[in-house]
């Protein structure tokens, strides 16, 4: 139960809810800090700026006939006391009616007395400061300046303490707003987190099915770019795994068939030698030859599988060198001509007399051997003569080699899989009389990939096939004379 609880608290839904609620709380912390803790300083600063602005407004309208009405209106709306005083300190006009003594506001009159001297002594004839009244525990702001007529001083006094009722209302409102907002943010965060996490949960469920070998699962998109890309990637992975599993099954069926058949024949002919032909030399040799042929078939299959495994795993290291490619192609074709001299097989060459490439000679020989063998095995299947054409086209930086046959061709749906290991277009797992292992084209592909060469096949049904690949072209290596060889040997001995 404890583990289940821990797992639940670490789900995406829970984390998204925490993030949303934390964000809302942080916003309200800032709001409370601004509206309650900083309210005093903000209100005071705003009030001071407002007093200075109103004083400038009175100065602008000083010569108007209704200046007193303007002053009374400003004083009333801003809870301020305004005085016009001459240079001797005598009050010419005040928002107090007849400047009658007011016991509740007497401290303002006391503060204003003598302020004219301060204004006249100030560098810019302007003063501003705050003072406190102990009895009412109030903080007030006084602003004074000499007006443009140079004979009158304007003095304004106003409280810069926030009104208690206003502060109390703000606090109460913030409490209600905070509770309501947190409630809504919790509900919205739960809804959004479930909506966001649902497609991920579905993908996880389907991924578990995929891990169990169910390749029919479909990963659905959710309308979010990241999740859609993940779904596309997983759908592509599912498709590729399905193909791989299908090829694996075909591979097992083919390998088991091609291993079982020669082993069965070896056993059968061995028993025949033991029971029937042991004393008959002619029959015994025929039976032994069958055993040898089937053993050779097994050896080729195992060697091809080992070679392909080495190349795919990177254990087979390329040893590149510059060599005469035309000469190598000619030798390989000549060896095939000797084997198929009396088997209605014709070879046509269209190659330069001398052409050099930079590649692993041994592995490229394997490529050519496999492609030519493949062309021979699939040519002349309708009783026609086998015609194999090898063509080399040169370019500035590379060459293109083509092996063309006159066989039945390759169906369009099989072209994409022709390079797969042990892929058979006929799908009947029929024993091949050619002795091939079914891995030849896969080996060709891996060798060419290791050379970073382009390769491919062009074919139409009943029109033969054209297998091609590229190699890096190279200049003819410089011939070293005997004198130069001797010098190199002497230099090596000195070193």
CSV table of C-alpha atoms in Angstrom, one decimal:
chain,number,residue,atom,x,y,z
A,1,UNK,CA,0.0,0.0,0.0
A,2,UNK,CA,2.8,2.4,0.7
A,3,UNK,CA,4.4,1.8,-2.6
A,4,UNK,CA,1.1,2.4,-4.4
A,5,UNK,CA,0.7,5.7,-2.5
A,6,UNK,CA,4.2,6.8,-3.5
A,7,UNK,CA,3.6,5.9,-7.2
A,8,UNK,CA,0.3,7.9,-7.2
A,9,UNK,CA,1.9,11.0,-5.8
A,10,UNK,CA,4.5,11.0,-8.6
A,11,UNK,CA,2.1,10.7,-11.5
A,12,UNK,CA,2.0,13.4,-14.2
A,13,UNK,CA,-1.6,14.4,-13.1
A,14,UNK,CA,-0.5,15.0,-9.6
A,15,UNK,CA,2.6,17.0,-10.6
A,16,UNK,CA,0.6,19.2,-13.0
A,17,UNK,CA,-1.9,19.9,-10.3
A,18,UNK,CA,0.9,20.9,-7.9
A,19,UNK,CA,2.5,23.1,-10.5
A,20,UNK,CA,-0.8,24.9,-11.3
A,21,UNK,CA,-1.7,25.4,-7.6
A,22,UNK,CA,1.8,26.5,-6.8
A,23,UNK,CA,1.6,29.1,-9.6
A,24,UNK,CA,-1.7,30.4,-8.3
A,25,UNK,CA,-0.4,30.7,-4.7
A,26,UNK,CA,2.7,32.5,-5.9
A,27,UNK,CA,0.6,35.0,-7.8
A,28,UNK,CA,-1.5,35.7,-4.7
A,29,UNK,CA,1.6,36.0,-2.5
A,30,UNK,CA,2.8,38.7,-4.8
A,31,UNK,CA,-0.7,40.3,-4.8
A,32,UNK,CA,-0.9,40.3,-1.0
A,33,UNK,CA,2.6,41.7,-0.7
A,34,UNK,CA,1.8,44.5,-3.1
A,35,UNK,CA,-1.7,45.4,-1.8
A,36,UNK,CA,-1.1,45.0,2.0
A,37,UNK,CA,2.5,45.2,2.9
A,38,UNK,CA,3.5,47.8,0.3
A,39,UNK,CA,0.2,49.7,0.4
A,40,UNK,CA,1.5,52.3,2.8
A,41,UNK,CA,4.6,53.2,0.8
A,42,UNK,CA,2.8,53.1,-2.5
A,43,UNK,CA,-0.1,55.3,-1.2
A,44,UNK,CA,2.3,57.8,0.4
A,45,UNK,CA,4.3,58.1,-2.8
A,46,UNK,CA,1.2,58.5,-4.9
A,47,UNK,CA,-0.3,61.1,-2.5
A,48,UNK,CA,2.8,63.2,-2.5
A,49,UNK,CA,2.9,63.3,-6.3
A,50,UNK,CA,-0.7,64.2,-6.4
A,51,UNK,CA,-0.2,67.1,-3.9
A,52,UNK,CA,2.6,68.5,-6.1
A,53,UNK,CA,0.4,68.2,-9.2
A,54,UNK,CA,-2.5,70.0,-7.5
A,55,UNK,CA,-0.3,72.7,-6.3
A,56,UNK,CA,0.9,73.3,-9.9
A,57,UNK,CA,-2.7,73.3,-11.0
A,58,UNK,CA,-3.6,76.0,-8.4
A,59,UNK,CA,-0.6,78.1,-9.6
A,60,UNK,CA,-1.8,77.9,-13.2
A,61,UNK,CA,-5.2,79.2,-12.2
A,62,UNK,CA,-4.1,81.7,-9.6
A,63,UNK,CA,-5.2,84.7,-11.6
A,64,UNK,CA,-8.6,83.4,-12.4
A,65,UNK,CA,-11.7,84.8,-10.7
A,66,UNK,CA,-12.8,81.5,-9.2
A,67,UNK,CA,-9.5,80.5,-7.7
A,68,UNK,CA,-11.1,80.2,-4.3
A,69,UNK,CA,-13.7,77.8,-5.6
A,70,UNK,CA,-11.0,75.8,-7.2
A,71,UNK,CA,-9.0,75.6,-4.0
A,72,UNK,CA,-12.1,74.6,-2.0
A,73,UNK,CA,-13.0,71.9,-4.5
A,74,UNK,CA,-9.4,70.5,-4.5
A,75,UNK,CA,-9.3,70.5,-0.7
A,76,UNK,CA,-12.6,68.8,-0.3
A,77,UNK,CA,-11.9,66.0,-2.8
A,78,UNK,CA,-8.4,65.3,-1.6
A,79,UNK,CA,-9.0,65.9,2.2
A,80,UNK,CA,-6.3,68.6,2.2
A,81,UNK,CA,-5.7,71.9,3.8
A,82,UNK,CA,-4.7,74.7,1.5
A,83,UNK,CA,-3.2,78.1,2.5
A,84,UNK,CA,-2.3,81.2,0.5
A,85,UNK,CA,0.1,83.4,2.6
A,86,UNK,CA,2.0,86.6,1.9
A,87,UNK,CA,5.7,87.0,2.5
A,88,UNK,CA,5.2,88.1,6.1
A,89,UNK,CA,3.5,84.8,7.0
A,90,UNK,CA,0.0,86.2,7.1
A,91,UNK,CA,-2.7,84.0,5.8
A,92,UNK,CA,-4.5,85.6,2.8
A,93,UNK,CA,-6.9,82.7,2.2
A,94,UNK,CA,-7.4,79.2,3.6
A,95,UNK,CA,-9.8,76.4,3.0
A,96,UNK,CA,-10.6,76.8,6.8
A,97,UNK,CA,-13.7,79.0,7.0
A,98,UNK,CA,-12.4,82.4,8.4
A,99,UNK,CA,-9.4,80.4,9.7
A,100,UNK,CA,-11.4,79.8,12.8
A,101,UNK,CA,-9.6,77.8,15.5
A,102,UNK,CA,-10.4,74.1,15.2
A,103,UNK,CA,-9.3,72.1,18.2
A,104,UNK,CA,-9.1,69.0,16.1
A,105,UNK,CA,-7.0,70.6,13.4
A,106,UNK,CA,-5.0,73.1,15.4
A,107,UNK,CA,-1.8,71.1,14.9
A,108,UNK,CA,-2.0,72.0,11.1
A,109,UNK,CA,-2.1,75.8,11.9
A,110,UNK,CA,0.8,75.3,14.3
A,111,UNK,CA,2.9,73.5,11.6
A,112,UNK,CA,2.0,76.1,8.9
A,113,UNK,CA,3.2,79.0,11.1
A,114,UNK,CA,6.7,80.0,10.1
A,115,UNK,CA,6.7,77.9,6.9
A,116,UNK,CA,7.0,81.0,4.7
A,117,UNK,CA,10.5,81.7,6.0
A,118,UNK,CA,11.4,78.1,5.1
A,119,UNK,CA,10.1,78.5,1.6
A,120,UNK,CA,11.9,81.8,1.0
A,121,UNK,CA,15.2,80.3,2.3
A,122,UNK,CA,14.9,77.2,0.2
A,123,UNK,CA,17.2,77.2,-3.0
A,124,UNK,CA,14.3,76.7,-5.4
A,125,UNK,CA,11.7,78.4,-3.1
A,126,UNK,CA,10.0,75.0,-2.7
A,127,UNK,CA,9.8,72.7,0.3
A,128,UNK,CA,8.3,69.3,1.1
A,129,UNK,CA,8.5,67.1,4.2
A,130,UNK,CA,6.4,64.9,6.3
A,131,UNK,CA,5.6,65.3,10.0
A,132,UNK,CA,3.6,63.3,12.5
A,133,UNK,CA,0.8,64.3,14.9
A,134,UNK,CA,1.1,62.3,18.1
A,135,UNK,CA,-2.4,62.6,19.3
A,136,UNK,CA,-4.1,61.2,16.3
A,137,UNK,CA,-1.1,59.1,15.3
A,138,UNK,CA,-1.3,60.6,11.8
A,139,UNK,CA,1.5,61.2,9.2
A,140,UNK,CA,1.0,64.3,7.1
A,141,UNK,CA,2.8,65.7,4.1
A,142,UNK,CA,3.5,69.5,3.7
A,143,UNK,CA,4.3,71.0,0.4
A,144,UNK,CA,5.0,74.7,-0.1
A,145,UNK,CA,6.2,76.9,-2.9
A,146,UNK,CA,6.5,80.6,-3.9
A,147,UNK,CA,4.0,81.4,-6.7
A,148,UNK,CA,4.9,83.2,-9.9
A,149,UNK,CA,3.9,86.6,-8.6
A,150,UNK,CA,6.7,86.4,-6.1
A,151,UNK,CA,4.4,87.8,-3.4
A,152,UNK,CA,2.4,84.8,-2.4
A,153,UNK,CA,3.3,81.4,-0.9
A,154,UNK,CA,1.1,78.3,-1.5
A,155,UNK,CA,1.1,75.7,1.3
A,156,UNK,CA,-0.8,72.4,1.1
A,157,UNK,CA,-1.1,69.8,3.9
A,158,UNK,CA,-2.6,66.4,3.5
A,159,UNK,CA,-2.6,63.0,5.3
A,160,UNK,CA,-0.6,60.3,3.6
A,161,UNK,CA,-1.9,57.5,5.9
A,162,UNK,CA,-4.2,55.1,4.0
A,163,UNK,CA,-7.8,55.2,5.2
A,164,UNK,CA,-8.4,52.4,7.7
A,165,UNK,CA,-11.7,51.5,6.1
A,166,UNK,CA,-10.1,51.2,2.6
A,167,UNK,CA,-7.3,49.0,3.9
A,168,UNK,CA,-9.7,46.8,5.7
A,169,UNK,CA,-11.9,46.4,2.6
A,170,UNK,CA,-8.9,45.5,0.5
A,171,UNK,CA,-7.8,42.8,2.9
A,172,UNK,CA,-11.3,41.3,3.2
A,173,UNK,CA,-11.7,41.3,-0.6
A,174,UNK,CA,-8.2,39.7,-1.1
A,175,UNK,CA,-9.2,36.9,1.3
A,176,UNK,CA,-12.3,36.1,-0.6
A,177,UNK,CA,-10.6,36.5,-4.0
A,178,UNK,CA,-7.7,34.2,-2.9
A,179,UNK,CA,-10.0,31.4,-1.7
A,180,UNK,CA,-12.2,31.6,-4.8
A,181,UNK,CA,-9.2,31.7,-7.1
A,182,UNK,CA,-7.5,28.8,-5.4
A,183,UNK,CA,-10.6,26.8,-5.7
A,184,UNK,CA,-11.0,27.5,-9.4
A,185,UNK,CA,-7.3,27.0,-10.1
A,186,UNK,CA,-7.5,23.6,-8.3
A,187,UNK,CA,-10.5,22.5,-10.4
A,188,UNK,CA,-9.0,23.8,-13.7
A,189,UNK,CA,-5.6,22.3,-12.9
A,190,UNK,CA,-7.2,18.8,-12.2
A,191,UNK,CA,-9.1,19.0,-15.5
A,192,UNK,CA,-6.2,20.2,-17.5
A,193,UNK,CA,-3.7,17.7,-16.0
A,194,UNK,CA,-6.0,14.8,-16.7
A,195,UNK,CA,-6.6,16.0,-20.2
A,196,UNK,CA,-2.8,16.3,-20.8
A,197,UNK,CA,-1.9,13.1,-19.1
A,198,UNK,CA,-4.6,10.9,-20.6
A,199,UNK,CA,-3.0,10.5,-24.1
A,200,UNK,CA,0.3,9.7,-22.4
A,201,UNK,CA,-1.4,7.1,-20.2
A,202,UNK,CA,-3.0,5.6,-23.3
A,203,UNK,CA,0.4,5.5,-25.0
A,204,UNK,CA,1.9,3.8,-22.0
A,205,UNK,CA,-0.8,1.1,-22.0
A,206,UNK,CA,-0.3,0.4,-25.7
A,207,UNK,CA,3.5,0.4,-25.2
A,208,UNK,CA,3.0,-2.4,-22.7
A,209,UNK,CA,1.0,-4.4,-25.2
A,210,UNK,CA,3.7,-3.7,-27.8
A,211,UNK,CA,6.3,-5.0,-25.4
A,212,UNK,CA,4.3,-8.3,-25.1
A,213,UNK,CA,4.5,-8.8,-28.8
A,214,UNK,CA,1.2,-7.3,-29.9
A,215,UNK,CA,2.0,-5.4,-33.1
A,216,UNK,CA,-1.6,-4.5,-33.9
A,217,UNK,CA,-1.6,-1.6,-31.4
A,218,UNK,CA,-2.2,1.9,-32.6
A,219,UNK,CA,-0.8,5.0,-30.8
A,220,UNK,CA,-3.4,7.8,-31.1
A,221,UNK,CA,-2.5,11.5,-31.4
A,222,UNK,CA,-3.8,14.0,-28.9
A,223,UNK,CA,-3.4,17.4,-30.6
A,224,UNK,CA,-0.2,18.3,-28.9
A,225,UNK,CA,2.9,18.6,-31.1
A,226,UNK,CA,5.2,16.6,-28.7
A,227,UNK,CA,2.7,13.8,-28.1
A,228,UNK,CA,1.8,13.6,-31.8
A,229,UNK,CA,5.5,13.2,-32.7
A,230,UNK,CA,5.9,10.5,-30.0
A,231,UNK,CA,2.8,8.7,-31.3
A,232,UNK,CA,4.1,8.9,-34.9
A,233,UNK,CA,7.5,7.6,-33.8
A,234,UNK,CA,5.9,4.7,-31.9
A,235,UNK,CA,3.6,3.8,-34.8
A,236,UNK,CA,6.6,3.8,-37.1
A,237,UNK,CA,8.5,1.6,-34.5
A,238,UNK,CA,5.5,-0.8,-34.3
A,239,UNK,CA,5.5,-1.1,-38.1
A,240,UNK,CA,9.2,-1.8,-38.3
A,241,UNK,CA,9.0,-4.3,-35.4
A,242,UNK,CA,6.2,-6.0,-37.1
A,243,UNK,CA,8.3,-6.3,-40.3
A,244,UNK,CA,11.3,-7.5,-38.4
A,245,UNK,CA,9.2,-10.1,-36.6
A,246,UNK,CA,7.8,-11.3,-39.9
A,247,UNK,CA,11.3,-11.5,-41.4
A,248,UNK,CA,12.6,-13.3,-38.3
A,249,UNK,CA,9.9,-16.0,-38.6
A,250,UNK,CA,10.7,-16.4,-42.3
A,251,UNK,CA,14.4,-16.5,-41.5
A,252,UNK,CA,13.9,-19.2,-38.9
A,253,UNK,CA,11.7,-21.2,-41.4
A,254,UNK,CA,14.3,-20.9,-44.2
A,255,UNK,CA,17.4,-21.6,-42.1
A,256,UNK,CA,15.7,-24.6,-40.3
A,257,UNK,CA,14.6,-25.9,-43.7
A,258,UNK,CA,18.0,-25.4,-45.4
A,259,UNK,CA,19.8,-27.0,-42.4
A,260,UNK,CA,17.4,-29.9,-42.0
A,261,UNK,CA,17.4,-30.9,-45.7
A,262,UNK,CA,21.1,-31.4,-46.2
A,263,UNK,CA,21.4,-33.1,-42.7
A,264,UNK,CA,18.6,-35.4,-43.7
A,265,UNK,CA,20.3,-36.3,-47.0
A,266,UNK,CA,23.7,-36.7,-45.3
A,267,UNK,CA,22.2,-39.1,-42.8
A,268,UNK,CA,20.2,-41.0,-45.5
A,269,UNK,CA,23.1,-41.4,-47.9
A,270,UNK,CA,25.4,-42.4,-45.0
A,271,UNK,CA,23.0,-45.2,-44.1
A,272,UNK,CA,22.8,-46.2,-47.8
A,273,UNK,CA,26.6,-46.6,-47.9
A,274,UNK,CA,26.5,-48.6,-44.7
A,275,UNK,CA,23.6,-50.9,-45.7
A,276,UNK,CA,23.6,-51.0,-49.5
A,277,UNK,CA,26.6,-49.5,-51.5
A,278,UNK,CA,29.5,-50.2,-49.2
A,279,UNK,CA,30.9,-52.8,-51.5
A,280,UNK,CA,29.8,-51.2,-54.8
A,281,UNK,CA,32.5,-48.7,-55.6
A,282,UNK,CA,30.5,-46.8,-58.2
A,283,UNK,CA,27.4,-46.4,-56.1
A,284,UNK,CA,29.5,-45.7,-53.0
A,285,UNK,CA,31.3,-42.8,-54.8
A,286,UNK,CA,28.0,-41.4,-56.0
A,287,UNK,CA,26.6,-41.5,-52.5
A,288,UNK,CA,29.8,-40.0,-51.0
A,289,UNK,CA,29.7,-37.2,-53.6
A,290,UNK,CA,26.1,-36.3,-52.5
A,291,UNK,CA,27.3,-36.2,-48.9
A,292,UNK,CA,30.2,-33.9,-49.9
A,293,UNK,CA,27.9,-31.6,-51.8
A,294,UNK,CA,25.5,-31.3,-49.0
A,295,UNK,CA,28.3,-30.7,-46.5
A,296,UNK,CA,29.6,-27.9,-48.8
A,297,UNK,CA,26.1,-26.5,-48.9
A,298,UNK,CA,26.0,-26.4,-45.1
A,299,UNK,CA,29.5,-24.9,-45.0
A,300,UNK,CA,28.4,-22.1,-47.3
A,301,UNK,CA,25.3,-21.4,-45.3
A,302,UNK,CA,27.2,-21.2,-42.0
A,303,UNK,CA,30.0,-19.1,-43.5
A,304,UNK,CA,27.6,-16.7,-45.0
A,305,UNK,CA,25.7,-16.3,-41.8
A,306,UNK,CA,29.0,-15.7,-39.9
A,307,UNK,CA,30.2,-13.2,-42.5
A,308,UNK,CA,27.0,-11.3,-42.4
A,309,UNK,CA,27.0,-11.2,-38.6
A,310,UNK,CA,30.6,-9.9,-38.5
A,311,UNK,CA,29.8,-7.1,-41.1
A,312,UNK,CA,26.6,-6.0,-39.3
A,313,UNK,CA,28.3,-6.0,-35.9
A,314,UNK,CA,31.3,-4.0,-37.2
A,315,UNK,CA,33.8,-6.7,-36.5
A,316,UNK,CA,34.8,-7.0,-40.2
A,317,UNK,CA,37.2,-4.0,-40.6
A,318,UNK,CA,37.6,-2.5,-44.1
A,319,UNK,CA,41.1,-2.5,-45.5
A,320,UNK,CA,40.9,0.0,-48.3
A,321,UNK,CA,43.5,0.1,-51.1
A,322,UNK,CA,43.9,1.4,-54.6
A,323,UNK,CA,43.7,-1.4,-57.2
A,324,UNK,CA,42.9,-2.0,-60.8
A,325,UNK,CA,39.1,-2.6,-60.8
A,326,UNK,CA,38.8,-3.5,-64.4
A,327,UNK,CA,41.4,-6.2,-64.0
A,328,UNK,CA,39.6,-7.6,-61.0
A,329,UNK,CA,36.2,-7.7,-62.8
A,330,UNK,CA,37.7,-9.4,-65.8
A,331,UNK,CA,39.3,-12.1,-63.6
A,332,UNK,CA,36.0,-12.8,-61.8
A,333,UNK,CA,34.1,-13.1,-65.1
A,334,UNK,CA,36.7,-15.4,-66.6
A,335,UNK,CA,36.4,-17.7,-63.6
A,336,UNK,CA,32.6,-17.8,-64.1
A,337,UNK,CA,33.1,-18.5,-67.8
A,338,UNK,CA,35.2,-21.6,-67.0
A,339,UNK,CA,32.5,-23.0,-64.7
A,340,UNK,CA,29.6,-22.2,-67.0
A,341,UNK,CA,31.4,-22.9,-70.3
A,342,UNK,CA,28.9,-25.7,-71.4
A,343,UNK,CA,25.8,-24.4,-69.6
A,344,UNK,CA,24.3,-22.0,-72.1
A,345,UNK,CA,25.6,-19.0,-70.2
A,346,UNK,CA,26.9,-15.9,-72.0
A,347,UNK,CA,28.8,-13.0,-70.4
A,348,UNK,CA,28.9,-9.5,-72.0
A,349,UNK,CA,31.4,-7.0,-70.7
A,350,UNK,CA,31.3,-3.2,-71.1
A,351,UNK,CA,34.2,-2.0,-69.0
A,352,UNK,CA,37.1,0.3,-69.4
A,353,UNK,CA,40.5,-1.3,-70.1
A,354,UNK,CA,42.1,0.2,-66.9
A,355,UNK,CA,40.2,1.7,-64.0
A,356,UNK,CA,41.3,2.2,-60.4
A,357,UNK,CA,39.2,2.5,-57.3
A,358,UNK,CA,39.8,3.0,-53.6
A,359,UNK,CA,38.1,0.1,-51.7
A,360,UNK,CA,38.5,-3.1,-49.8
A,361,UNK,CA,39.5,-5.5,-52.7
A,362,UNK,CA,38.5,-8.7,-51.0
A,363,UNK,CA,35.0,-7.5,-50.0
A,364,UNK,CA,34.3,-5.9,-53.4
A,365,UNK,CA,35.3,-9.2,-55.0
A,366,UNK,CA,32.6,-10.8,-52.7
A,367,UNK,CA,30.1,-8.2,-53.9
A,368,UNK,CA,30.7,-8.9,-57.5
A,369,UNK,CA,30.8,-12.7,-57.0
A,370,UNK,CA,27.4,-12.6,-55.2
A,371,UNK,CA,25.7,-10.3,-57.7
A,372,UNK,CA,26.9,-12.3,-60.7
A,373,UNK,CA,25.9,-15.6,-59.0
A,374,UNK,CA,22.5,-14.1,-58.2
A,375,UNK,CA,22.1,-13.0,-61.9
A,376,UNK,CA,23.1,-16.5,-63.1
A,377,UNK,CA,20.7,-18.3,-60.8
A,378,UNK,CA,17.8,-16.2,-61.9
A,379,UNK,CA,18.4,-16.0,-65.7
A,380,UNK,CA,17.2,-18.3,-68.4
A,381,UNK,CA,14.4,-19.8,-66.3
A,382,UNK,CA,12.2,-20.3,-69.3
A,383,UNK,CA,14.7,-22.4,-71.3
A,384,UNK,CA,16.5,-19.3,-72.7
A,385,UNK,CA,20.2,-18.9,-72.7
A,386,UNK,CA,21.5,-17.1,-69.6
A,387,UNK,CA,22.8,-13.6,-70.6
A,388,UNK,CA,24.7,-11.7,-68.0
A,389,UNK,CA,26.0,-8.2,-68.7
A,390,UNK,CA,28.5,-6.3,-66.6
A,391,UNK,CA,28.7,-2.6,-67.4
A,392,UNK,CA,30.9,0.0,-65.7
A,393,UNK,CA,30.2,3.8,-66.2
A,394,UNK,CA,32.9,6.3,-65.1
A,395,UNK,CA,32.3,9.7,-63.6
A,396,UNK,CA,34.7,12.4,-62.3
A,397,UNK,CA,34.8,11.1,-58.7
A,398,UNK,CA,33.2,7.7,-58.8
A,399,UNK,CA,32.2,4.8,-61.0
A,400,UNK,CA,29.0,2.9,-61.4
A,401,UNK,CA,28.9,-0.9,-61.8
A,402,UNK,CA,25.8,-2.7,-63.2
A,403,UNK,CA,25.1,-6.4,-63.3
A,404,UNK,CA,22.2,-7.1,-65.6
A,405,UNK,CA,20.4,-10.4,-66.3
A,406,UNK,CA,17.7,-11.6,-68.6
A,407,UNK,CA,15.6,-13.4,-65.9
A,408,UNK,CA,12.0,-13.1,-65.0
A,409,UNK,CA,12.6,-9.9,-63.1
A,410,UNK,CA,11.4,-8.9,-59.6
A,411,UNK,CA,7.8,-7.9,-58.7
A,412,UNK,CA,7.2,-4.4,-57.6
A,413,UNK,CA,6.1,-5.4,-54.1
A,414,UNK,CA,9.3,-7.4,-53.6
A,415,UNK,CA,11.8,-4.7,-54.6
A,416,UNK,CA,11.8,-3.1,-51.2
A,417,UNK,CA,12.6,-6.4,-49.4
A,418,UNK,CA,15.1,-7.9,-51.9
A,419,UNK,CA,18.1,-6.9,-49.8
A,420,UNK,CA,16.6,-8.4,-46.6
A,421,UNK,CA,18.4,-11.4,-45.3
A,422,UNK,CA,16.9,-14.7,-46.4
A,423,UNK,CA,14.0,-12.9,-48.2
A,424,UNK,CA,12.4,-15.0,-50.9
A,425,UNK,CA,10.0,-13.5,-53.3
A,426,UNK,CA,8.2,-16.8,-54.0
A,427,UNK,CA,7.6,-17.4,-50.3
A,428,UNK,CA,7.5,-21.2,-50.8
A,429,UNK,CA,10.7,-22.0,-49.0
A,430,UNK,CA,11.6,-24.2,-52.0
A,431,UNK,CA,15.0,-25.8,-51.9
A,432,UNK,CA,17.3,-24.0,-54.3
A,433,UNK,CA,19.3,-26.1,-56.7
A,434,UNK,CA,21.9,-23.3,-57.1
A,435,UNK,CA,23.4,-23.9,-53.7
A,436,UNK,CA,22.9,-20.4,-52.5
A,437,UNK,CA,22.4,-19.6,-48.9
A,438,UNK,CA,19.8,-16.8,-49.3
A,439,UNK,CA,22.1,-14.3,-47.7
A,440,UNK,CA,24.1,-13.2,-50.7
A,441,UNK,CA,22.3,-9.9,-51.3
A,442,UNK,CA,22.2,-9.1,-47.6
A,443,UNK,CA,26.0,-9.5,-47.5
A,444,UNK,CA,26.3,-7.2,-50.6
A,445,UNK,CA,24.2,-4.6,-48.9
A,446,UNK,CA,26.2,-4.5,-45.7
A,447,UNK,CA,29.6,-4.4,-47.5
A,448,UNK,CA,28.4,-1.5,-49.6
A,449,UNK,CA,27.0,0.3,-46.6
A,450,UNK,CA,30.4,-0.1,-44.9
A,451,UNK,CA,32.0,1.5,-48.0
A,452,UNK,CA,29.3,4.3,-47.8
A,453,UNK,CA,28.4,3.5,-51.4
A,454,UNK,CA,25.1,4.0,-53.1
A,455,UNK,CA,23.4,0.9,-54.4
A,456,UNK,CA,20.1,-0.3,-55.7
A,457,UNK,CA,18.1,-2.5,-58.1
A,458,UNK,CA,16.0,-1.7,-61.1
A,459,UNK,CA,13.6,-4.3,-62.4
A,460,UNK,CA,10.3,-5.1,-64.0
A,461,UNK,CA,8.5,-8.4,-64.0
A,462,UNK,CA,9.6,-10.5,-67.0
A,463,UNK,CA,12.2,-7.9,-68.0
A,464,UNK,CA,15.2,-9.0,-66.0
A,465,UNK,CA,16.9,-7.2,-63.2
A,466,UNK,CA,19.7,-4.6,-63.0
A,467,UNK,CA,21.7,-4.5,-59.7
A,468,UNK,CA,24.1,-1.5,-59.4
A,469,UNK,CA,26.5,0.1,-56.9
A,470,UNK,CA,29.0,3.0,-56.8
A,471,UNK,CA,32.6,3.1,-55.7
A,472,UNK,CA,35.1,5.9,-55.2
A,473,UNK,CA,37.3,6.4,-58.2
A,474,UNK,CA,41.1,6.7,-57.7
A,475,UNK,CA,44.2,7.7,-59.7
A,476,UNK,CA,46.6,5.1,-60.9
A,477,UNK,CA,49.2,4.5,-58.1
A,478,UNK,CA,52.8,5.6,-58.9
A,479,UNK,CA,55.0,2.7,-60.0
A,480,UNK,CA,58.1,2.3,-57.7
A,481,UNK,CA,61.3,1.4,-59.4
A,482,UNK,CA,63.8,-1.1,-58.0
A,483,UNK,CA,66.2,1.8,-57.1
A,484,UNK,CA,63.4,3.5,-55.1
A,485,UNK,CA,62.5,0.2,-53.4
A,486,UNK,CA,66.2,-0.2,-52.3
A,487,UNK,CA,66.3,3.3,-51.0
A,488,UNK,CA,63.1,2.8,-49.0
A,489,UNK,CA,64.5,-0.4,-47.4
A,490,UNK,CA,67.7,1.4,-46.5
A,491,UNK,CA,65.8,4.2,-44.9
A,492,UNK,CA,63.7,1.8,-42.9
A,493,UNK,CA,66.9,0.1,-41.6
A,494,UNK,CA,68.3,3.4,-40.5
A,495,UNK,CA,65.2,4.2,-38.6
